[in-house]
């Protein structure tokens, strides 16, 4: 009798170990639920139990307040676990862990050696998964956001969503909810940019959860008089918004010209300032040099003729016209005294005179 009891105890322990670990490995009678994930026990097409592990996330799945459809609320009960192993059902395969198709996008830095841009969005194909994460981060490219003056830009952001109504997310929208929510986020970004100049958009605070940009996007969470929010519509909420970059959209030649003007206006202004400074410096240097040369020439016999010939030769080299009239005698260059004669007298020997 004692042997039978001992064997029974050993057999019971073995069955429990099998249920706890081997069963959890294959998710038959029991399962593991990693932190930050939610699993669902189904019987056919009906969800029988939600198994969340939100330990340390700062969030709690409330079984009695609004997270589950009212008519189904009585069908759910809080999960129990032993050493991190949760009971699925002793009636497998009548009740089992729900598996569903899911797809996602991921943002990564581009590889210049492969001709990629600064950032690349990788699209992952449909894949079957057995849990729902509490948080999902998706890259969203809001294309052709229209600013003031019909100027358009593409805005790239990384948005972290928090699951609020897991039943709605998994059993109603399944793999479709990211596409639906993304469209709403793009609309919020378009509204944020509306009426802003490119310079104003560039300078707008877009970093951090309290930035004007982040607050504008998060407004889609809650319902308004005109439209229900994404929490009510899709069971998810915008948790965080990370601005990544923006690119100008260049379409027609007119748009390209306008964009180019806007982008380089400040650079041109700076360049003009530097050019003006350069001209002033060069002009001053040339004036100083000429003054020095005149002073030296006036101090030596024949210096006037040499300098006059040098200036005349330099003028010939730089002449770009088609007809050059030199006159009978070239105009002398007075150095030691000002030229007080009238213009007619100075050039009376030339081919062109004026009175």
CSV table of C-alpha atoms in Angstrom, one decimal:
chain,number,residue,atom,x,y,z
A,1,UNK,CA,0.0,0.0,0.0
A,2,UNK,CA,2.8,2.4,0.9
A,3,UNK,CA,4.5,1.7,-2.4
A,4,UNK,CA,1.2,2.5,-4.3
A,5,UNK,CA,0.9,5.8,-2.4
A,6,UNK,CA,4.5,6.7,-3.0
A,7,UNK,CA,4.1,5.9,-6.7
A,8,UNK,CA,1.0,8.0,-6.8
A,9,UNK,CA,2.8,11.0,-5.3
A,10,UNK,CA,5.7,10.7,-7.7
A,11,UNK,CA,3.2,10.4,-10.6
A,12,UNK,CA,1.3,13.4,-9.4
A,13,UNK,CA,4.5,15.5,-9.2
A,14,UNK,CA,5.6,14.3,-12.6
A,15,UNK,CA,2.3,15.3,-14.1
A,16,UNK,CA,2.5,18.7,-12.5
A,17,UNK,CA,6.0,19.2,-13.7
A,18,UNK,CA,4.9,18.2,-17.2
A,19,UNK,CA,2.0,20.6,-17.1
A,20,UNK,CA,4.1,23.4,-15.8
A,21,UNK,CA,7.1,23.2,-18.0
A,22,UNK,CA,6.6,20.9,-20.9
A,23,UNK,CA,3.0,22.0,-21.3
A,24,UNK,CA,4.1,25.6,-21.2
A,25,UNK,CA,6.8,25.0,-23.8
A,26,UNK,CA,4.2,23.9,-26.3
A,27,UNK,CA,1.4,26.1,-24.9
A,28,UNK,CA,-1.1,23.3,-24.5
A,29,UNK,CA,-2.4,23.1,-21.0
A,30,UNK,CA,-0.1,25.9,-19.6
A,31,UNK,CA,2.0,28.7,-21.0
A,32,UNK,CA,4.6,31.3,-20.3
A,33,UNK,CA,3.7,35.0,-20.7
A,34,UNK,CA,6.7,37.3,-21.0
A,35,UNK,CA,6.5,40.7,-19.2
A,36,UNK,CA,4.7,43.3,-21.2
A,37,UNK,CA,2.7,40.7,-23.2
A,38,UNK,CA,-0.9,39.5,-23.3
A,39,UNK,CA,-2.1,36.1,-24.4
A,40,UNK,CA,-5.7,34.9,-25.1
A,41,UNK,CA,-7.3,31.6,-24.4
A,42,UNK,CA,-10.0,30.7,-27.0
A,43,UNK,CA,-12.6,28.1,-27.5
A,44,UNK,CA,-13.2,28.0,-31.2
A,45,UNK,CA,-13.7,31.6,-32.2
A,46,UNK,CA,-14.6,32.8,-28.8
A,47,UNK,CA,-12.2,34.4,-26.4
A,48,UNK,CA,-12.5,32.7,-23.0
A,49,UNK,CA,-9.7,34.3,-21.0
A,50,UNK,CA,-7.2,37.1,-21.1
A,51,UNK,CA,-3.7,36.3,-19.7
A,52,UNK,CA,-1.7,39.6,-19.2
A,53,UNK,CA,1.7,39.9,-17.6
A,54,UNK,CA,2.1,43.6,-16.9
A,55,UNK,CA,4.5,43.2,-14.0
A,56,UNK,CA,6.7,46.3,-13.7
A,57,UNK,CA,5.1,48.1,-16.6
A,58,UNK,CA,3.1,50.6,-14.5
A,59,UNK,CA,-0.1,49.4,-16.1
A,60,UNK,CA,-2.9,47.1,-14.9
A,61,UNK,CA,-5.4,45.2,-16.9
A,62,UNK,CA,-8.8,46.0,-15.4
A,63,UNK,CA,-11.2,43.1,-15.9
A,64,UNK,CA,-14.2,45.1,-14.7
A,65,UNK,CA,-13.9,48.6,-16.3
A,66,UNK,CA,-14.4,49.1,-19.9
A,67,UNK,CA,-11.5,47.2,-21.4
A,68,UNK,CA,-13.8,44.3,-22.4
A,69,UNK,CA,-17.2,44.4,-24.2
A,70,UNK,CA,-19.9,44.6,-21.6
A,71,UNK,CA,-21.7,41.5,-22.8
A,72,UNK,CA,-18.6,39.3,-22.4
A,73,UNK,CA,-17.3,40.6,-19.1
A,74,UNK,CA,-18.7,37.8,-17.1
A,75,UNK,CA,-16.8,35.2,-19.2
A,76,UNK,CA,-13.4,36.4,-18.0
A,77,UNK,CA,-11.5,35.8,-14.8
A,78,UNK,CA,-8.1,37.0,-13.6
A,79,UNK,CA,-5.3,34.6,-14.4
A,80,UNK,CA,-3.3,32.7,-11.8
A,81,UNK,CA,0.2,31.6,-12.2
A,82,UNK,CA,2.6,29.2,-10.5
A,83,UNK,CA,6.3,30.2,-10.7
A,84,UNK,CA,5.5,32.3,-13.8
A,85,UNK,CA,3.5,29.5,-15.5
A,86,UNK,CA,-0.1,30.3,-16.4
A,87,UNK,CA,-2.9,27.8,-16.8
A,88,UNK,CA,-4.4,27.6,-20.2
A,89,UNK,CA,-6.9,24.8,-19.9
A,90,UNK,CA,-7.0,21.2,-18.9
A,91,UNK,CA,-9.5,20.7,-21.7
A,92,UNK,CA,-7.0,21.1,-24.6
A,93,UNK,CA,-7.7,21.2,-27.5
A,94,UNK,CA,-11.1,22.5,-26.6
A,95,UNK,CA,-9.4,25.6,-25.2
A,96,UNK,CA,-6.1,26.8,-26.4
A,97,UNK,CA,-3.8,29.9,-26.9
A,98,UNK,CA,-5.1,32.1,-29.7
A,99,UNK,CA,-2.8,32.5,-32.7
A,100,UNK,CA,-3.4,35.1,-35.3
A,101,UNK,CA,-1.7,36.8,-38.3
A,102,UNK,CA,0.1,40.0,-37.8
A,103,UNK,CA,2.4,42.4,-39.8
A,104,UNK,CA,4.6,45.3,-38.7
A,105,UNK,CA,7.0,47.9,-39.9
A,106,UNK,CA,10.4,48.9,-38.4
A,107,UNK,CA,12.6,52.0,-38.9
A,108,UNK,CA,16.3,51.7,-39.3
A,109,UNK,CA,19.2,53.9,-40.4
A,110,UNK,CA,19.9,53.6,-44.1
A,111,UNK,CA,23.2,52.2,-45.6
A,112,UNK,CA,24.8,54.8,-47.9
A,113,UNK,CA,26.9,52.1,-49.5
A,114,UNK,CA,23.7,50.5,-50.8
A,115,UNK,CA,22.3,53.7,-52.1
A,116,UNK,CA,19.8,54.0,-49.2
A,117,UNK,CA,18.5,57.2,-47.7
A,118,UNK,CA,19.2,58.3,-44.1
A,119,UNK,CA,16.3,56.3,-42.9
A,120,UNK,CA,14.5,53.2,-44.3
A,121,UNK,CA,11.2,51.6,-43.3
A,122,UNK,CA,11.3,47.8,-43.5
A,123,UNK,CA,8.0,46.2,-44.1
A,124,UNK,CA,7.6,42.7,-42.5
A,125,UNK,CA,5.2,40.3,-44.1
A,126,UNK,CA,2.3,38.6,-42.3
A,127,UNK,CA,3.5,36.3,-39.5
A,128,UNK,CA,1.5,34.2,-37.0
A,129,UNK,CA,1.9,35.3,-33.4
A,130,UNK,CA,0.5,34.1,-30.1
A,131,UNK,CA,0.5,37.3,-28.0
A,132,UNK,CA,-0.1,41.0,-28.0
A,133,UNK,CA,2.5,43.4,-26.7
A,134,UNK,CA,1.5,46.2,-24.4
A,135,UNK,CA,3.5,48.7,-26.5
A,136,UNK,CA,4.2,48.8,-30.3
A,137,UNK,CA,6.4,51.3,-32.0
A,138,UNK,CA,5.7,52.0,-35.7
A,139,UNK,CA,7.4,54.4,-38.2
A,140,UNK,CA,4.9,56.6,-40.0
A,141,UNK,CA,5.7,58.7,-43.0
A,142,UNK,CA,3.2,61.5,-43.4
A,143,UNK,CA,3.5,62.4,-47.1
A,144,UNK,CA,2.9,65.8,-48.7
A,145,UNK,CA,2.1,67.8,-45.5
A,146,UNK,CA,1.1,71.1,-46.9
A,147,UNK,CA,2.6,74.2,-45.3
A,148,UNK,CA,1.9,77.9,-46.1
A,149,UNK,CA,2.2,78.8,-49.8
A,150,UNK,CA,1.4,75.3,-51.0
A,151,UNK,CA,4.8,74.1,-49.9
A,152,UNK,CA,4.8,70.4,-49.2
A,153,UNK,CA,7.0,68.2,-47.0
A,154,UNK,CA,7.2,64.6,-46.0
A,155,UNK,CA,7.4,64.1,-42.2
A,156,UNK,CA,8.8,60.9,-40.7
A,157,UNK,CA,8.0,60.0,-37.1
A,158,UNK,CA,8.2,57.0,-34.8
A,159,UNK,CA,5.0,56.5,-32.8
A,160,UNK,CA,4.7,54.2,-29.8
A,161,UNK,CA,1.1,52.9,-29.3
A,162,UNK,CA,-0.3,51.5,-26.1
A,163,UNK,CA,-2.9,48.7,-26.2
A,164,UNK,CA,-6.0,49.8,-24.3
A,165,UNK,CA,-8.7,47.3,-25.4
A,166,UNK,CA,-6.8,44.1,-26.3
A,167,UNK,CA,-10.0,42.3,-27.3
A,168,UNK,CA,-10.9,44.9,-29.9
A,169,UNK,CA,-7.3,45.0,-31.2
A,170,UNK,CA,-6.9,41.3,-31.7
A,171,UNK,CA,-10.3,39.9,-32.4
A,172,UNK,CA,-11.8,42.7,-34.4
A,173,UNK,CA,-9.0,44.5,-36.3
A,174,UNK,CA,-6.3,41.8,-36.0
A,175,UNK,CA,-3.4,42.8,-38.4
A,176,UNK,CA,-5.3,45.8,-39.8
A,177,UNK,CA,-5.2,48.2,-36.9
A,178,UNK,CA,-1.8,49.7,-37.6
A,179,UNK,CA,-2.8,50.8,-41.1
A,180,UNK,CA,-6.1,52.3,-39.8
A,181,UNK,CA,-4.4,54.2,-36.9
A,182,UNK,CA,-1.5,55.4,-39.1
A,183,UNK,CA,-4.0,57.2,-41.4
A,184,UNK,CA,-5.3,59.1,-38.4
A,185,UNK,CA,-1.8,60.0,-37.2
A,186,UNK,CA,-1.0,61.3,-40.7
A,187,UNK,CA,-4.1,63.5,-40.5
A,188,UNK,CA,-3.0,64.9,-37.2
A,189,UNK,CA,0.5,65.8,-38.6
A,190,UNK,CA,-1.1,67.4,-41.6
A,191,UNK,CA,-3.3,69.5,-39.3
A,192,UNK,CA,-0.2,70.5,-37.3
A,193,UNK,CA,1.6,71.8,-40.3
A,194,UNK,CA,-1.3,73.6,-41.9
A,195,UNK,CA,-0.7,77.4,-42.2
A,196,UNK,CA,2.9,77.2,-40.9
A,197,UNK,CA,5.8,78.5,-42.9
A,198,UNK,CA,8.7,76.2,-43.5
A,199,UNK,CA,10.9,78.2,-41.1
A,200,UNK,CA,8.2,78.1,-38.4
A,201,UNK,CA,7.8,74.4,-38.8
A,202,UNK,CA,11.6,73.9,-38.6
A,203,UNK,CA,11.8,76.0,-35.4
A,204,UNK,CA,8.7,74.4,-33.7
A,205,UNK,CA,9.5,72.3,-30.6
A,206,UNK,CA,9.1,68.7,-31.7
A,207,UNK,CA,11.2,66.9,-29.0
A,208,UNK,CA,9.7,65.3,-25.9
A,209,UNK,CA,6.3,64.2,-24.7
A,210,UNK,CA,5.3,67.8,-23.8
A,211,UNK,CA,6.3,69.4,-27.1
A,212,UNK,CA,3.6,71.1,-29.2
A,213,UNK,CA,4.1,68.5,-32.0
A,214,UNK,CA,3.6,65.5,-29.6
A,215,UNK,CA,0.6,67.0,-28.0
A,216,UNK,CA,-1.0,67.7,-31.4
A,217,UNK,CA,-0.6,64.0,-32.4
A,218,UNK,CA,-1.8,62.7,-29.0
A,219,UNK,CA,-5.1,64.6,-29.4
A,220,UNK,CA,-6.3,61.8,-31.7
A,221,UNK,CA,-6.6,59.6,-28.6
A,222,UNK,CA,-9.8,61.2,-27.2
A,223,UNK,CA,-13.1,61.6,-28.8
A,224,UNK,CA,-14.4,65.1,-29.8
A,225,UNK,CA,-17.8,66.4,-30.9
A,226,UNK,CA,-16.9,65.7,-34.5
A,227,UNK,CA,-15.1,62.4,-34.3
A,228,UNK,CA,-14.4,59.5,-32.0
A,229,UNK,CA,-10.8,59.0,-30.9
A,230,UNK,CA,-8.6,56.1,-31.7
A,231,UNK,CA,-9.1,54.6,-28.2
A,232,UNK,CA,-12.8,54.2,-28.9
A,233,UNK,CA,-12.4,53.3,-32.5
A,234,UNK,CA,-9.5,50.9,-32.5
A,235,UNK,CA,-8.7,50.2,-28.8
A,236,UNK,CA,-5.2,51.8,-28.9
A,237,UNK,CA,-3.7,55.1,-27.8
A,238,UNK,CA,-0.7,57.1,-28.9
A,239,UNK,CA,1.8,56.8,-26.0
A,240,UNK,CA,4.8,58.6,-27.4
A,241,UNK,CA,5.8,60.5,-30.5
A,242,UNK,CA,9.4,60.8,-31.7
A,243,UNK,CA,10.1,63.2,-34.5
A,244,UNK,CA,12.7,61.8,-36.9
A,245,UNK,CA,13.1,64.1,-39.9
A,246,UNK,CA,11.4,65.9,-42.8
A,247,UNK,CA,12.1,66.2,-46.5
A,248,UNK,CA,11.0,68.8,-49.0
A,249,UNK,CA,8.7,67.6,-51.8
A,250,UNK,CA,9.8,69.0,-55.1
A,251,UNK,CA,7.3,68.6,-57.9
A,252,UNK,CA,6.8,71.1,-60.7
A,253,UNK,CA,9.6,73.6,-61.8
A,254,UNK,CA,7.6,76.3,-60.0
A,255,UNK,CA,7.6,74.4,-56.7
A,256,UNK,CA,11.3,73.5,-57.1
A,257,UNK,CA,12.1,77.2,-57.7
A,258,UNK,CA,10.1,78.3,-54.6
A,259,UNK,CA,11.6,75.6,-52.4
A,260,UNK,CA,15.1,76.5,-53.6
A,261,UNK,CA,14.5,80.2,-52.8
A,262,UNK,CA,13.2,79.4,-49.4
A,263,UNK,CA,16.0,77.1,-48.5
A,264,UNK,CA,18.9,79.3,-49.7
A,265,UNK,CA,17.5,82.7,-48.9
A,266,UNK,CA,19.4,83.0,-45.6
A,267,UNK,CA,22.5,81.5,-47.2
A,268,UNK,CA,22.3,84.1,-50.0
A,269,UNK,CA,21.9,86.9,-47.5
A,270,UNK,CA,25.0,85.7,-45.6
A,271,UNK,CA,26.9,85.3,-48.8
A,272,UNK,CA,25.9,88.8,-50.0
A,273,UNK,CA,27.1,90.2,-46.7
A,274,UNK,CA,30.5,88.4,-47.1
A,275,UNK,CA,30.8,89.5,-50.7
A,276,UNK,CA,30.2,93.2,-49.8
A,277,UNK,CA,32.9,92.9,-47.1
A,278,UNK,CA,35.2,91.3,-49.6
A,279,UNK,CA,34.6,94.1,-52.2
A,280,UNK,CA,35.2,96.7,-49.6
A,281,UNK,CA,38.5,95.1,-48.5
A,282,UNK,CA,39.7,94.6,-52.1
A,283,UNK,CA,38.6,98.1,-53.2
A,284,UNK,CA,40.4,99.6,-50.3
A,285,UNK,CA,43.5,97.7,-51.0
A,286,UNK,CA,43.5,98.7,-54.6
A,287,UNK,CA,43.0,102.4,-53.7
A,288,UNK,CA,45.8,102.3,-51.2
A,289,UNK,CA,48.1,100.6,-53.7
A,290,UNK,CA,47.3,103.1,-56.4
A,291,UNK,CA,47.9,106.0,-54.0
A,292,UNK,CA,51.3,104.6,-53.1
A,293,UNK,CA,52.2,104.1,-56.7
A,294,UNK,CA,51.2,107.7,-57.5
A,295,UNK,CA,53.2,109.0,-54.7
A,296,UNK,CA,56.3,107.1,-55.8
A,297,UNK,CA,55.8,108.2,-59.5
A,298,UNK,CA,55.6,111.8,-58.6
A,299,UNK,CA,58.9,111.7,-56.8
A,300,UNK,CA,61.0,110.5,-59.8
A,301,UNK,CA,61.7,111.9,-63.2
A,302,UNK,CA,59.8,109.9,-65.9
A,303,UNK,CA,57.7,108.1,-63.3
A,304,UNK,CA,54.6,109.7,-64.6
A,305,UNK,CA,55.1,108.4,-68.1
A,306,UNK,CA,55.9,104.9,-66.8
A,307,UNK,CA,52.8,104.7,-64.6
A,308,UNK,CA,50.6,106.2,-67.4
A,309,UNK,CA,51.8,103.5,-69.8
A,310,UNK,CA,51.1,100.8,-67.3
A,311,UNK,CA,47.6,101.9,-66.6
A,312,UNK,CA,46.9,102.3,-70.4
A,313,UNK,CA,48.2,98.8,-71.1
A,314,UNK,CA,46.1,97.3,-68.3
A,315,UNK,CA,43.1,99.0,-69.8
A,316,UNK,CA,43.7,97.5,-73.2
A,317,UNK,CA,44.1,94.0,-71.7
A,318,UNK,CA,40.8,94.3,-69.9
A,319,UNK,CA,38.9,95.9,-72.8
A,320,UNK,CA,36.0,93.6,-74.0
A,321,UNK,CA,34.3,95.8,-76.6
A,322,UNK,CA,34.2,95.7,-80.3
A,323,UNK,CA,35.4,99.3,-81.2
A,324,UNK,CA,38.1,101.2,-79.3
A,325,UNK,CA,38.6,104.9,-80.1
A,326,UNK,CA,42.0,106.1,-78.8
A,327,UNK,CA,42.1,109.6,-80.5
A,328,UNK,CA,45.1,111.3,-81.9
A,329,UNK,CA,47.0,111.6,-78.6
A,330,UNK,CA,46.2,109.7,-75.5
A,331,UNK,CA,45.0,111.8,-72.5
A,332,UNK,CA,48.0,112.5,-70.2
A,333,UNK,CA,47.7,111.5,-66.6
A,334,UNK,CA,48.2,114.4,-64.3
A,335,UNK,CA,49.8,113.5,-61.0
A,336,UNK,CA,51.3,116.6,-59.5
A,337,UNK,CA,48.3,118.9,-60.2
A,338,UNK,CA,44.6,118.5,-60.6
A,339,UNK,CA,43.0,118.5,-64.1
A,340,UNK,CA,41.2,121.9,-64.1
A,341,UNK,CA,40.6,122.1,-67.9
A,342,UNK,CA,37.2,121.6,-69.4
A,343,UNK,CA,36.2,118.2,-70.8
A,344,UNK,CA,36.2,119.7,-74.3
A,345,UNK,CA,39.8,120.9,-74.0
A,346,UNK,CA,41.0,117.6,-72.6
A,347,UNK,CA,39.9,115.5,-75.5
A,348,UNK,CA,39.8,118.0,-78.4
A,349,UNK,CA,42.4,116.0,-80.3
A,350,UNK,CA,40.4,112.8,-80.1
A,351,UNK,CA,37.9,111.4,-82.6
A,352,UNK,CA,35.0,112.1,-80.2
A,353,UNK,CA,34.3,115.6,-78.8
A,354,UNK,CA,31.6,117.1,-76.7
A,355,UNK,CA,30.9,120.6,-75.6
